[in-house]
PDB file of C-alpha atoms in Angstrom:
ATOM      1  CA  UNK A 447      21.389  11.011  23.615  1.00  0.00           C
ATOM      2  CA  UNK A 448      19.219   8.487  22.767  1.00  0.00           C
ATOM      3  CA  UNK A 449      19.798   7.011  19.288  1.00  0.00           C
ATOM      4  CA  UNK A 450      17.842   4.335  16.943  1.00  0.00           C
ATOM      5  CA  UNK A 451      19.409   3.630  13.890  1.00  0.00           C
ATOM      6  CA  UNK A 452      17.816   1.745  10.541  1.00  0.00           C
ATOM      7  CA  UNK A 453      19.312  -0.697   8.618  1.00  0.00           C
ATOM      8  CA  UNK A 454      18.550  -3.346   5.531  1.00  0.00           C
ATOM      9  CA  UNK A 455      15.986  -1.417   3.713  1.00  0.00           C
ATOM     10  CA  UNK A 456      16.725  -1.665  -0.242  1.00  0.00           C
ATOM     11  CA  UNK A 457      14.943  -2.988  -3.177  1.00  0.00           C
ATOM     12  CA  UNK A 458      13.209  -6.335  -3.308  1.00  0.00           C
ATOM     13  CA  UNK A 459      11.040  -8.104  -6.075  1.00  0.00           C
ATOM     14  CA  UNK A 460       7.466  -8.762  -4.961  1.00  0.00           C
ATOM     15  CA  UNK A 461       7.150 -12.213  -3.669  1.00  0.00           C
ATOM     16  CA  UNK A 462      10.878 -11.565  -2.131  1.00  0.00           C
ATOM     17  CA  UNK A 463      11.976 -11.051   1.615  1.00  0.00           C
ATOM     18  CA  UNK A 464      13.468  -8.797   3.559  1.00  0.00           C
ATOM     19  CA  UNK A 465      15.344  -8.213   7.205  1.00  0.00           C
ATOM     20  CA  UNK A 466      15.409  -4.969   8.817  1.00  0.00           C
ATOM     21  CA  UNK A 467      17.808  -4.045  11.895  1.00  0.00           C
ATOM     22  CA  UNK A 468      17.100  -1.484  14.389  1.00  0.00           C
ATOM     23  CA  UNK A 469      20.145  -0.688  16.722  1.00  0.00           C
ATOM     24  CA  UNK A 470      19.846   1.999  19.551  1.00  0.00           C
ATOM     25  CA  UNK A 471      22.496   3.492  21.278  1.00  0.00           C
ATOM     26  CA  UNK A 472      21.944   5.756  24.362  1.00  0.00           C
ATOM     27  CA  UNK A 473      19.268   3.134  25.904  1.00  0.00           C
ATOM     28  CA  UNK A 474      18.554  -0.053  27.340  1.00  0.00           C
ATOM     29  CA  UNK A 475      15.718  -1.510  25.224  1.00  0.00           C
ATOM     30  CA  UNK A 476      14.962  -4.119  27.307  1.00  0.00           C
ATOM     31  CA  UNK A 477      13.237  -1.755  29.417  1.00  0.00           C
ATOM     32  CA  UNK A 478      10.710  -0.511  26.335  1.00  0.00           C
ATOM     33  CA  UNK A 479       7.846  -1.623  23.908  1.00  0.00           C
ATOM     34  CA  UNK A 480       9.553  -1.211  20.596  1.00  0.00           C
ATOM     35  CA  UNK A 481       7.570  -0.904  17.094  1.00  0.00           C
ATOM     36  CA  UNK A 482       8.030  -0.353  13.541  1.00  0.00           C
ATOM     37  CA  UNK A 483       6.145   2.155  12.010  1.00  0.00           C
ATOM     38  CA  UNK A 484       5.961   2.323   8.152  1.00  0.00           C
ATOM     39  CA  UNK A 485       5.141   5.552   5.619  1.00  0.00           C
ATOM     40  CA  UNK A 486       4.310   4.798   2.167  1.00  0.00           C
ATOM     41  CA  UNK A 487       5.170   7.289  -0.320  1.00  0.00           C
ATOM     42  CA  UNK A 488       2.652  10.606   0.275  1.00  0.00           C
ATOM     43  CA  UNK A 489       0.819   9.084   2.984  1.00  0.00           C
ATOM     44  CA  UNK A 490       0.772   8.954   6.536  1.00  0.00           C
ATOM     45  CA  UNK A 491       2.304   6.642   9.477  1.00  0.00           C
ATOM     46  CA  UNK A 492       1.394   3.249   9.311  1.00  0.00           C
ATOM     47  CA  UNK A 493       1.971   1.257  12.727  1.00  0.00           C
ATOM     48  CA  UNK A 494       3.186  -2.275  11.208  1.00  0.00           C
ATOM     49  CA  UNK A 495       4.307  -4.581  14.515  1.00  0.00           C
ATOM     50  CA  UNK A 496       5.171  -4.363  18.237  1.00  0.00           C
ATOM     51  CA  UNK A 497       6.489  -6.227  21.371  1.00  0.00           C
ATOM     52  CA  UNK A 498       7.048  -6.043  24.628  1.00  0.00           C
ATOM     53  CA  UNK A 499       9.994  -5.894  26.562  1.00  0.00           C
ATOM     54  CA  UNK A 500      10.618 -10.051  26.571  1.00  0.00           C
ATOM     55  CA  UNK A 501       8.842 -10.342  23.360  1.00  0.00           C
ATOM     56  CA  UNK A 502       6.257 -12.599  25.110  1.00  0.00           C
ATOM     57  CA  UNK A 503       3.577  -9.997  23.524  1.00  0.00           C
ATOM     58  CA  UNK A 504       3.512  -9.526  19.709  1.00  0.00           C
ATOM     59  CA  UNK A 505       1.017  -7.056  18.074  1.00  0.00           C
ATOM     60  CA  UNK A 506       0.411  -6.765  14.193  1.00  0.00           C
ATOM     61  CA  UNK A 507      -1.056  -4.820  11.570  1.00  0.00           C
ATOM     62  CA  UNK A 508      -3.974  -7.411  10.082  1.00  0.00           C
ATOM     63  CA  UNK A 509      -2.451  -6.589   6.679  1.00  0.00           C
ATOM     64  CA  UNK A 510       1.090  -7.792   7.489  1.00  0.00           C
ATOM     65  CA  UNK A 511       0.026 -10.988   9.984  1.00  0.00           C
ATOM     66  CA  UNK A 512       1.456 -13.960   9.014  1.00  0.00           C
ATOM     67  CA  UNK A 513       4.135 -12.671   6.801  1.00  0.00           C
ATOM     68  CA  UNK A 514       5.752 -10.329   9.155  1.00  0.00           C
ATOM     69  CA  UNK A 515       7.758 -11.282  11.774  1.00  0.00           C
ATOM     70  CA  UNK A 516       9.228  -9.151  14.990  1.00  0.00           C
ATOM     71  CA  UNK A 517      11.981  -9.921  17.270  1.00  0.00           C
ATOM     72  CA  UNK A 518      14.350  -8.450  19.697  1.00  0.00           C
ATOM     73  CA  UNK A 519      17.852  -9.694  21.122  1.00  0.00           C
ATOM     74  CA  UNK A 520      18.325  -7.432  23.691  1.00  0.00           C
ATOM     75  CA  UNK A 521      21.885  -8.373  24.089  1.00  0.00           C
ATOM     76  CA  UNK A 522      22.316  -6.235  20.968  1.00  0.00           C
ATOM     77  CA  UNK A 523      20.189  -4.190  21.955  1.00  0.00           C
ATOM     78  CA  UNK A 524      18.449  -4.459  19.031  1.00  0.00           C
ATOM     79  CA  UNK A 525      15.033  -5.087  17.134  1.00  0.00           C
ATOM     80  CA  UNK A 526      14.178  -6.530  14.140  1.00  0.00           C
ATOM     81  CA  UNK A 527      11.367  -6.960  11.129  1.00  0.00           C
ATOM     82  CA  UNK A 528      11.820  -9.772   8.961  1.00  0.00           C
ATOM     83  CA  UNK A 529       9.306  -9.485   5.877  1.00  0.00           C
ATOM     84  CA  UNK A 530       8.244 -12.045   3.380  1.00  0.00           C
ATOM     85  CA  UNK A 531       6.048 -12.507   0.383  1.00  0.00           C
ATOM     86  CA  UNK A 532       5.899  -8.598  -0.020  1.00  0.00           C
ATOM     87  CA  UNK A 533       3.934  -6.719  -2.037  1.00  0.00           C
ATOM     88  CA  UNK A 534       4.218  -3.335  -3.476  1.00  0.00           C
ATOM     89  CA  UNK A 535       1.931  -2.486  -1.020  1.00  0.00           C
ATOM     90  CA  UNK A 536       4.679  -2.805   1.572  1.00  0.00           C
ATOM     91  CA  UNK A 537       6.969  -0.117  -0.668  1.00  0.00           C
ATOM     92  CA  UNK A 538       7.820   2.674   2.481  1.00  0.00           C
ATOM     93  CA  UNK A 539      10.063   3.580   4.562  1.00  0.00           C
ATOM     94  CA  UNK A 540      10.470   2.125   7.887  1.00  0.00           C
ATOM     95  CA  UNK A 541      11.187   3.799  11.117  1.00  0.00           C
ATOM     96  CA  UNK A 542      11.972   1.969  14.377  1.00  0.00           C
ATOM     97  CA  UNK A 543      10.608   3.580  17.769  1.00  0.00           C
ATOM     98  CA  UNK A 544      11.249   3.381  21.016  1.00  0.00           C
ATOM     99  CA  UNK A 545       7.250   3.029  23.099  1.00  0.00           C
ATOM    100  CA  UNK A 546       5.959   3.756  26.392  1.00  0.00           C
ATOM    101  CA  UNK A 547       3.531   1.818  26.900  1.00  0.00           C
ATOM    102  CA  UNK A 548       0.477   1.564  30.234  1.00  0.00           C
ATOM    103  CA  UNK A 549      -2.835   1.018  31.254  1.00  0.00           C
ATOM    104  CA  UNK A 550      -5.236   2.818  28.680  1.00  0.00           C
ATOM    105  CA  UNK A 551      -2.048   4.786  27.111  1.00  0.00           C
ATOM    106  CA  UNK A 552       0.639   3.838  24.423  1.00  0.00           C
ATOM    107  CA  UNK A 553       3.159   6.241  22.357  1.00  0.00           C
ATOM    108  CA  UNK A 554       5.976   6.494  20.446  1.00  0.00           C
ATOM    109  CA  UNK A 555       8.178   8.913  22.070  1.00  0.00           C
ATOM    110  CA  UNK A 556      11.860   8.384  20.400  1.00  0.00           C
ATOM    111  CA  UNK A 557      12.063   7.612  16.561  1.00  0.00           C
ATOM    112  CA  UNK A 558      14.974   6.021  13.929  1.00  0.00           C
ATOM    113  CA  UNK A 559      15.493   8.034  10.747  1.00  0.00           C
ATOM    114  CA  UNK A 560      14.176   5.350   8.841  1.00  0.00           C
ATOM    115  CA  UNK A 561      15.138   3.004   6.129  1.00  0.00           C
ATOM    116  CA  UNK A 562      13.590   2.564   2.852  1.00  0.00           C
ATOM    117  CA  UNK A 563      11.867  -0.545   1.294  1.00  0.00           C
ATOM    118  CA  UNK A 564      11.304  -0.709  -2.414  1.00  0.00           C
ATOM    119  CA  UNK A 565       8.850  -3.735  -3.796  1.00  0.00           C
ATOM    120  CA  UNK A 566       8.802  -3.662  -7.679  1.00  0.00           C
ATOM    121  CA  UNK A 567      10.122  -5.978 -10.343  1.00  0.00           C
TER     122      UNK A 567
ATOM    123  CA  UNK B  18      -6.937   2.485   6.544  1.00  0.00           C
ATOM    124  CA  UNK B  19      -7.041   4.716   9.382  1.00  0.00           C
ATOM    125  CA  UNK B  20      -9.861   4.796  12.157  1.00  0.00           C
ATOM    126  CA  UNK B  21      -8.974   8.419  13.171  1.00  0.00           C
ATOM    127  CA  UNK B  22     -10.307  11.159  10.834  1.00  0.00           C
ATOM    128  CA  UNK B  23      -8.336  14.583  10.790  1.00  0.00           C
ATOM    129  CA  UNK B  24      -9.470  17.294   8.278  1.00  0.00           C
ATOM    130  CA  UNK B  25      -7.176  17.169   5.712  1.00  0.00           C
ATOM    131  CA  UNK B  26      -5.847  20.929   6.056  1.00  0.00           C
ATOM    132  CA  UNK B  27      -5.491  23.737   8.277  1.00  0.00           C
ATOM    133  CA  UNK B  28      -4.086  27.382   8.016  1.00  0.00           C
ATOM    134  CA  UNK B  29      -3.750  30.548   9.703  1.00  0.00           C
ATOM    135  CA  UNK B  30      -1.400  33.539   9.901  1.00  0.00           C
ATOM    136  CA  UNK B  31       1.330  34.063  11.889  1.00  0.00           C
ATOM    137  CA  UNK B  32      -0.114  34.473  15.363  1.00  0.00           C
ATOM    138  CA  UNK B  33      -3.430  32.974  15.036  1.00  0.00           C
ATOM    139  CA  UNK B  34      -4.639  30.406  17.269  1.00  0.00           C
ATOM    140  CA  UNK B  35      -5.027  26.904  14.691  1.00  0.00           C
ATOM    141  CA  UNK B  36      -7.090  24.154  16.244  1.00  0.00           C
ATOM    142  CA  UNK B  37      -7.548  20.218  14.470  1.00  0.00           C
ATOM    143  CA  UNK B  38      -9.782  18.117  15.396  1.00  0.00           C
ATOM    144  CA  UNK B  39      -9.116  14.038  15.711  1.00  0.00           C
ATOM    145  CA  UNK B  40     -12.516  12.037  15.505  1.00  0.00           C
ATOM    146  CA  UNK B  41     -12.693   8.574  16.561  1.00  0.00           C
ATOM    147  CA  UNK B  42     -14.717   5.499  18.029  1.00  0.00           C
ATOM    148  CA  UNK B  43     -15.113   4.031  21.848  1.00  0.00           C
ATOM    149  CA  UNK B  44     -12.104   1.427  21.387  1.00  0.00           C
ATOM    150  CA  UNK B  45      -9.091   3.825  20.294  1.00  0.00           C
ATOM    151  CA  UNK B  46     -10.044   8.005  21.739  1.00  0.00           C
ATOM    152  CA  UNK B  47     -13.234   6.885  23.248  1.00  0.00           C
ATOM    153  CA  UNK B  48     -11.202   4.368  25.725  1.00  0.00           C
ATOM    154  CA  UNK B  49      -7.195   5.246  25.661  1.00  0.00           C
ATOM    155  CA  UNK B  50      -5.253   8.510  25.581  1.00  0.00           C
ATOM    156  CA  UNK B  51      -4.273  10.285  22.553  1.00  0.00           C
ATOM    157  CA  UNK B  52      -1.140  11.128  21.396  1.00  0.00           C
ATOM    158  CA  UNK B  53       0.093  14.015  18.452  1.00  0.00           C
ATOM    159  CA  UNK B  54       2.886  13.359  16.139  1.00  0.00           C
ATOM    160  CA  UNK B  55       4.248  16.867  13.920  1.00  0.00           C
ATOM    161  CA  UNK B  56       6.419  15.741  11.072  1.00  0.00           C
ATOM    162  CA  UNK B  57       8.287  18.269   9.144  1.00  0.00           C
ATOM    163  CA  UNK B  58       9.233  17.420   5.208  1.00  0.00           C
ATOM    164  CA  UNK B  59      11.709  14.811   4.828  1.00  0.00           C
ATOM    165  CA  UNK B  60      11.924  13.970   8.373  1.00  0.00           C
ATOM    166  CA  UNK B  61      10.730  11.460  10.979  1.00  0.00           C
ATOM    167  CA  UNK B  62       7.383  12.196  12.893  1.00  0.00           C
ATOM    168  CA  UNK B  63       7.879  13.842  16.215  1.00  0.00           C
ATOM    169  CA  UNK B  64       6.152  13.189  19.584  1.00  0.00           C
ATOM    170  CA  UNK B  65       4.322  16.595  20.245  1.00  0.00           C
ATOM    171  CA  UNK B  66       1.367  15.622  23.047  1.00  0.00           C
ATOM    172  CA  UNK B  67       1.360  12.076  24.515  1.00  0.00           C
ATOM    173  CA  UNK B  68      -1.282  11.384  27.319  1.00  0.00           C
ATOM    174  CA  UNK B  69      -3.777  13.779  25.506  1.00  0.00           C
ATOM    175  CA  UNK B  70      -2.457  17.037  26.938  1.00  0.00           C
ATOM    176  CA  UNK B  71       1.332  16.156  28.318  1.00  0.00           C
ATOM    177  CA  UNK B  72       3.985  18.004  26.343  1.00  0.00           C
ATOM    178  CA  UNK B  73       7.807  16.350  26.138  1.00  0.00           C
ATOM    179  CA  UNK B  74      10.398  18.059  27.186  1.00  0.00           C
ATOM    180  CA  UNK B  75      11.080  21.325  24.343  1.00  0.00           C
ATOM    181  CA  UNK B  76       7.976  21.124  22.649  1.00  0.00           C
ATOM    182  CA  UNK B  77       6.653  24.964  22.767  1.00  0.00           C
ATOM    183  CA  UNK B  78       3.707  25.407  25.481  1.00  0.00           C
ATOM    184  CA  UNK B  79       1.622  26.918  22.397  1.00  0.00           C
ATOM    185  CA  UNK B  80       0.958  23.709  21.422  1.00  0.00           C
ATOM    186  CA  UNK B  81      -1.777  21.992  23.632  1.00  0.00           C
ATOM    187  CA  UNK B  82      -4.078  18.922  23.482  1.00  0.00           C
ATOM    188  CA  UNK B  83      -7.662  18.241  25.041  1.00  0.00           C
ATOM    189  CA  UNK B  84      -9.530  14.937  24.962  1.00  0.00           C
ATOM    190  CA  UNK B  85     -13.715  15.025  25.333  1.00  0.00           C
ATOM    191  CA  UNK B  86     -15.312  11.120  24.536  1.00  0.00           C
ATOM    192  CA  UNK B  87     -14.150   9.867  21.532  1.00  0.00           C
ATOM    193  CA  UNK B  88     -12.578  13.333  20.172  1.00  0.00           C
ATOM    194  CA  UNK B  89      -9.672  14.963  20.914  1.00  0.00           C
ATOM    195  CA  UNK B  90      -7.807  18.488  19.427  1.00  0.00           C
ATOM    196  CA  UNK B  91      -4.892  19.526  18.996  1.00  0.00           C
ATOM    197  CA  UNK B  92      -4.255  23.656  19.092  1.00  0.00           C
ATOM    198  CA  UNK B  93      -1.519  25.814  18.286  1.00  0.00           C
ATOM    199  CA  UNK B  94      -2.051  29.403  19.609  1.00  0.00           C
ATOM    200  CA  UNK B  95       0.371  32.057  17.991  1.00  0.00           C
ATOM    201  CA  UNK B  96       1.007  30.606  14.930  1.00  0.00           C
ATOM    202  CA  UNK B  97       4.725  30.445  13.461  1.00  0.00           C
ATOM    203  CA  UNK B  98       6.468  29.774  10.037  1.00  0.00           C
ATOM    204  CA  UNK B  99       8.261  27.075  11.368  1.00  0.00           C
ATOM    205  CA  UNK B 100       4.536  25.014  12.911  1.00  0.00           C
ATOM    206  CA  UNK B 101       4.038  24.344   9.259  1.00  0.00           C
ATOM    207  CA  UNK B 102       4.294  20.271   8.776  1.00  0.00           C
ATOM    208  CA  UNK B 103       1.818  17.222   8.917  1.00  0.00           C
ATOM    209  CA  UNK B 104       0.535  16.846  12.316  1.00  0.00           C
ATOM    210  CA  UNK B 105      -1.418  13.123  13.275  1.00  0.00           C
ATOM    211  CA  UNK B 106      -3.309  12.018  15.865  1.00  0.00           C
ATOM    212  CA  UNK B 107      -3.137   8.564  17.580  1.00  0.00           C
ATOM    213  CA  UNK B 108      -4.221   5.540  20.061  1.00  0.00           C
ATOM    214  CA  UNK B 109      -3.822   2.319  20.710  1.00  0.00           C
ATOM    215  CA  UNK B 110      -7.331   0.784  19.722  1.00  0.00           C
ATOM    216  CA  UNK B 111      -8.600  -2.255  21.786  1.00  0.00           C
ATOM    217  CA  UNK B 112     -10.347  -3.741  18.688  1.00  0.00           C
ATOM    218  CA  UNK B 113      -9.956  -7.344  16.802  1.00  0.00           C
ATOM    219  CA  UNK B 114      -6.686  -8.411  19.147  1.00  0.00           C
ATOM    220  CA  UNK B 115      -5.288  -4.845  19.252  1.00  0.00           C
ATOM    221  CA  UNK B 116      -3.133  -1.931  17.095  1.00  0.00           C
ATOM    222  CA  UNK B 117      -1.718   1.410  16.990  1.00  0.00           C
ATOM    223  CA  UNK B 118      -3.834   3.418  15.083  1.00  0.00           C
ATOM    224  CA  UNK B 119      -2.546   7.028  13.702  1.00  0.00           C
ATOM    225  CA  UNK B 120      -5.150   9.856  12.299  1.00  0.00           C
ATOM    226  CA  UNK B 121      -5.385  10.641   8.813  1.00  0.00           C
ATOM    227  CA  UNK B 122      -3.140  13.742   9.071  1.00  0.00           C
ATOM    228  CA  UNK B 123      -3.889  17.464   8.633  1.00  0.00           C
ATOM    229  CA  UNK B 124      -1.689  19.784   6.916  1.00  0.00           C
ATOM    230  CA  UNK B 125      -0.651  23.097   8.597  1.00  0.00           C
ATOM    231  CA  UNK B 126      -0.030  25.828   6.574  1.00  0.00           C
ATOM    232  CA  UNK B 127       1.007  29.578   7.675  1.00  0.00           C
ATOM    233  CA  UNK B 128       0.326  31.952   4.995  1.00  0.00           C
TER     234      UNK B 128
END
């Protein structure tokens, strides 16, 4: 079964940082796209950041350029989102996904549970 | 803020046939494929249609998807208790350098 598992969510001041972990069990992720896909309180999905499979291609939500960051070690088998200077804006919770991606299509077809990010002093 | 516009509700009774439609522009519907996400309370969304009209393995053949231009629809023909959740549309959109866009979600409700 294919697993993705959230980490480092928590509580930050605004202006402060934060790291979030993805590790998946069940795949290879160096064969996928991988994203992060926020969800503020009472709204909808928010697609935040991508990459490729050899993180030569890096996508991002205009809102979040420049401040966040997306890697991958895929000897972990792992992804990442490291987030400074946030905002309460950023306050959601955070899912990891697994993408296929192709010519004219791109989904999310396996998601993380999520973690939670809190921005408030 | 989102570049897909989904009414913001739906309902039916158990049985009926519920359709929602997914509006959107020439660089996300009008020029990739669309995808459907359900997401049940307190839970993470779910791939329901990916490719406009493909179904993953154990999603229900009542649900269905259809693409026309830069539309697409998502129906769910005999209606049950358990369809009721947020259900978004999405796309990759080829605008500014690129994104993932999802719809502005339409709540399902079974009376």
């Amino acid at each position: 079964e294919v697993q993705l598992v959230e980490s480092g969510g928590g509580w930050v001041q605004p202006g402060g940082s934060l790291r979030l972990s993805c590790a998946a069990s069940g795949v290879t992720l160096s064969n996928y796209w991988m994203s992060w896909v926020r969800q503020a309180p009472g709204k909808g999905p928010e697609w935040v950041a991508n990459m490729n499979q050899d993180g030569g291609k890096k996508y991002f939500l205009a809102s979040v350029k420049g401040r966040f960051t997306i890697s991958r070690d895929n000897t972990k088998n792992s992804l990442y989102l490291q987030m400074n200077n946030l905002s309460a804006d950023d306050t959601a919770v955070y899912y990891c996904t697994r993408d296929v991606q192709g010519d004219y299509l791109y989904y999310m077809d396996v998601w993380g549970k999520g973690t939670r990010v809190t921005v408030s002093s | 803020q989102s570049v897909l516009t989904q009414p913001p509700s739906a309902s039916g009774t158990p049985g009926q046939r519920v359709t929602i439609s997914c509006s959107g522009s020439r660089s996300n519907i009008g020029t990739n494929t669309v995808n459907w996400f359900q997401q049940l309370p307190g839970t993470a969304p779910k791939l329901l249609i990916y490719i406009n009209n493909q179904r993953p393995s154990g999603v229900p053949d009542r649900f269905s998807g259809s693409k026309s231009g830069t539309s697409a629809s998502l129906a769910i023909s005999g209606l049950q208790s358990e369809d009721e959740a947020d259900y978004y549309c999405a796309a990759w959109d080829d605008s500014l350098n690129g994104f993932y866009v999802f719809g502005t979600g339409t709540k399902v409700t079974v009376l």
